[in-house]
Amino acid sequence: MDVENADGFLCPVYPKNGHYFFMNTLEIQLYTVMMVSIRASILMYFVPYFGGERLYGLLKVSIIFGIGWIVGSNVTLGVVPQNFVDCIIIALKESIVGFLMGLGAKIVFFCIEFGAGIIANEIGLAMSSTFDPLVSKNTTPVESLMSYFTIMIF
């Protein structure tokens, strides 16, 4: 059930202990931003450029909340928690979804780097490996090129 609040916006009304309470639009938006930020933080842990120590912590947090604010203000709210336990369960579900998305992205990056390593070995460029600070290991020029190309596409 939606009721118009003092600002003229429709606000959902949710039952709590037999009484109805209003959840205003700011609370809904902040809750949505928080859930999107949880998913984005887990996802960014797995992405090669953002997951390492290359970016400062405050910059990572700013990027995560920026993504959360942009995406969270454009999605509709599916489930509103009625209590703290529901909030924890929904946050865990968002973390699992972020983990699975990040794992999928990590698998894609690994497959591209593995294929580039095979290509470099076949054409004889495996001997010219250099230290890549992005992934903190020795890589061939073909692997580095394919990694940067995949990051640009991703």
GROMACS .gro file of C-alpha atoms in nm:
model
  154
    1MET     CA    1   0.000   0.000   0.000
    2ASP     CA    2   0.136   0.344  -0.092
    3VAL     CA    3   0.046   0.666   0.087
    4GLU     CA    4   0.142   1.021  -0.010
    5ASN     CA    5   0.384   1.179   0.239
    6ALA     CA    6   0.433   1.544   0.330
    7ASP     CA    7   0.664   1.599   0.030
    8GLY     CA    8   0.399   1.478  -0.213
    9PHE     CA    9   0.578   1.151  -0.293
   10LEU     CA   10   0.425   0.808  -0.263
   11CYS     CA   11   0.576   0.611   0.024
   12PRO     CA   12   0.519   0.244   0.093
   13VAL     CA   13   0.356   0.158   0.423
   14TYR     CA   14   0.477  -0.157   0.598
   15PRO     CA   15   0.324  -0.335   0.896
   16LYS     CA   16   0.532  -0.358   1.212
   17ASN     CA   17   0.399  -0.519   1.531
   18GLY     CA   18   0.041  -0.465   1.425
   19HIS     CA   19   0.101  -0.096   1.348
   20TYR     CA   20   0.189   0.064   1.017
   21PHE     CA   21   0.494   0.284   0.978
   22PHE     CA   22   0.617   0.497   0.691
   23MET     CA   23   0.948   0.436   0.525
   24ASN     CA   24   1.026   0.763   0.358
   25THR     CA   25   1.195   0.793   0.022
   26LEU     CA   26   1.534   0.885   0.170
   27GLU     CA   27   1.542   0.570   0.383
   28ILE     CA   28   1.446   0.357   0.084
   29GLN     CA   29   1.716   0.515  -0.131
   30LEU     CA   30   1.987   0.479   0.137
   31TYR     CA   31   1.891   0.116   0.196
   32THR     CA   32   1.911   0.045  -0.178
   33VAL     CA   33   2.247   0.223  -0.205
   34MET     CA   34   2.378   0.019   0.087
   35MET     CA   35   2.275  -0.312  -0.073
   36VAL     CA   36   2.421  -0.219  -0.413
   37SER     CA   37   2.743  -0.104  -0.242
   38ILE     CA   38   2.775  -0.438  -0.063
   39ARG     CA   39   2.747  -0.621  -0.394
   40ALA     CA   40   2.989  -0.381  -0.567
   41SER     CA   41   3.251  -0.410  -0.292
   42ILE     CA   42   3.262  -0.789  -0.316
   43LEU     CA   43   3.272  -0.769  -0.696
   44MET     CA   44   3.555  -0.515  -0.699
   45TYR     CA   45   3.767  -0.739  -0.479
   46PHE     CA   46   3.798  -0.984  -0.768
   47VAL     CA   47   3.855  -0.742  -1.057
   48PRO     CA   48   4.232  -0.728  -1.124
   49TYR     CA   49   4.289  -0.354  -1.132
   50PHE     CA   50   4.066  -0.267  -0.836
   51GLY     CA   51   4.127  -0.579  -0.626
   52GLY     CA   52   4.496  -0.532  -0.557
   53GLU     CA   53   4.683  -0.268  -0.364
   54ARG     CA   54   4.716  -0.043  -0.667
   55LEU     CA   55   4.439   0.193  -0.555
   56TYR     CA   56   4.417   0.356  -0.213
   57GLY     CA   57   4.147   0.238   0.024
   58LEU     CA   58   3.962   0.569   0.033
   59LEU     CA   59   3.952   0.582  -0.346
   60LYS     CA   60   3.813   0.228  -0.359
   61VAL     CA   61   3.544   0.315  -0.106
   62SER     CA   62   3.456   0.629  -0.302
   63ILE     CA   63   3.425   0.431  -0.625
   64ILE     CA   64   3.212   0.165  -0.453
   65PHE     CA   65   2.971   0.418  -0.301
   66GLY     CA   66   2.963   0.610  -0.629
   67ILE     CA   67   2.855   0.295  -0.809
   68GLY     CA   68   2.610   0.224  -0.527
   69TRP     CA   69   2.458   0.570  -0.549
   70ILE     CA   70   2.430   0.572  -0.929
   71VAL     CA   71   2.290   0.221  -0.959
   72GLY     CA   72   2.091   0.232  -0.635
   73SER     CA   73   1.901   0.543  -0.734
   74ASN     CA   74   1.794   0.380  -1.062
   75VAL     CA   75   1.666   0.044  -0.936
   76THR     CA   76   1.340  -0.037  -0.766
   77LEU     CA   77   1.331  -0.183  -0.418
   78GLY     CA   78   1.227  -0.547  -0.417
   79VAL     CA   79   1.228  -0.647  -0.050
   80VAL     CA   80   1.217  -0.422   0.253
   81PRO     CA   81   1.343  -0.581   0.575
   82GLN     CA   82   1.103  -0.582   0.866
   83ASN     CA   83   1.372  -0.626   1.132
   84PHE     CA   84   1.749  -0.643   1.177
   85VAL     CA   85   1.771  -1.016   1.105
   86ASP     CA   86   1.604  -0.966   0.766
   87CYS     CA   87   1.853  -0.690   0.691
   88ILE     CA   88   2.147  -0.922   0.770
   89ILE     CA   89   1.999  -1.201   0.556
   90ILE     CA   90   1.946  -0.968   0.259
   91ALA     CA   91   2.301  -0.830   0.299
   92LEU     CA   92   2.438  -1.187   0.298
   93LYS     CA   93   2.240  -1.263  -0.018
   94GLU     CA   94   2.382  -0.952  -0.184
   95SER     CA   95   2.732  -1.058  -0.076
   96ILE     CA   96   2.682  -1.402  -0.230
   97VAL     CA   97   2.561  -1.250  -0.557
   98GLY     CA   98   2.861  -1.013  -0.560
   99PHE     CA   99   3.093  -1.305  -0.486
  100LEU     CA  100   2.951  -1.510  -0.774
  101MET     CA  101   2.971  -1.215  -1.014
  102GLY     CA  102   3.329  -1.148  -0.907
  103LEU     CA  103   3.422  -1.514  -0.938
  104GLY     CA  104   3.280  -1.518  -1.291
  105ALA     CA  105   3.481  -1.207  -1.380
  106LYS     CA  106   3.796  -1.361  -1.227
  107ILE     CA  107   3.747  -1.679  -1.432
  108VAL     CA  108   3.712  -1.474  -1.750
  109PHE     CA  109   4.032  -1.280  -1.674
  110PHE     CA  110   4.218  -1.601  -1.588
  111CYS     CA  111   4.109  -1.771  -1.913
  112ILE     CA  112   4.222  -1.471  -2.119
  113GLU     CA  113   4.561  -1.461  -1.944
  114PHE     CA  114   4.604  -1.837  -1.975
  115GLY     CA  115   4.526  -1.826  -2.347
  116ALA     CA  116   4.766  -1.534  -2.393
  117GLY     CA  117   5.037  -1.732  -2.214
  118ILE     CA  118   4.988  -2.022  -2.454
  119ILE     CA  119   4.998  -1.785  -2.754
  120ALA     CA  120   5.318  -1.625  -2.622
  121ASN     CA  121   5.475  -1.964  -2.573
  122GLU     CA  122   5.385  -2.078  -2.924
  123ILE     CA  123   5.524  -1.770  -3.099
  124GLY     CA  124   5.840  -1.764  -2.889
  125LEU     CA  125   5.775  -1.463  -2.666
  126ALA     CA  126   5.771  -1.660  -2.340
  127MET     CA  127   6.142  -1.591  -2.293
  128SER     CA  128   6.085  -1.216  -2.278
  129SER     CA  129   5.877  -1.210  -1.962
  130THR     CA  130   5.876  -0.894  -1.753
  131PHE     CA  131   5.739  -0.802  -1.410
  132ASP     CA  132   5.382  -0.675  -1.434
  133PRO     CA  133   5.298  -0.454  -1.134
  134LEU     CA  134   4.926  -0.485  -1.205
  135VAL     CA  135   4.916  -0.853  -1.109
  136SER     CA  136   5.250  -0.865  -0.920
  137LYS     CA  137   5.400  -1.149  -1.122
  138ASN     CA  138   5.613  -1.211  -1.428
  139THR     CA  139   5.411  -1.199  -1.747
  140THR     CA  140   5.484  -1.200  -2.116
  141PRO     CA  141   5.409  -0.897  -2.333
  142VAL     CA  142   5.118  -1.084  -2.494
  143GLU     CA  143   4.968  -1.160  -2.152
  144SER     CA  144   5.003  -0.796  -2.046
  145LEU     CA  145   4.847  -0.675  -2.372
  146MET     CA  146   4.554  -0.914  -2.342
  147SER     CA  147   4.506  -0.829  -1.973
  148TYR     CA  148   4.490  -0.456  -2.042
  149PHE     CA  149   4.261  -0.516  -2.339
  150THR     CA  150   4.027  -0.729  -2.124
  151ILE     CA  151   4.023  -0.466  -1.849
  152MET     CA  152   3.930  -0.198  -2.105
  153ILE     CA  153   3.646  -0.413  -2.239
  154PHE     CA  154   3.528  -0.516  -1.893
   0.00000   0.00000   0.00000
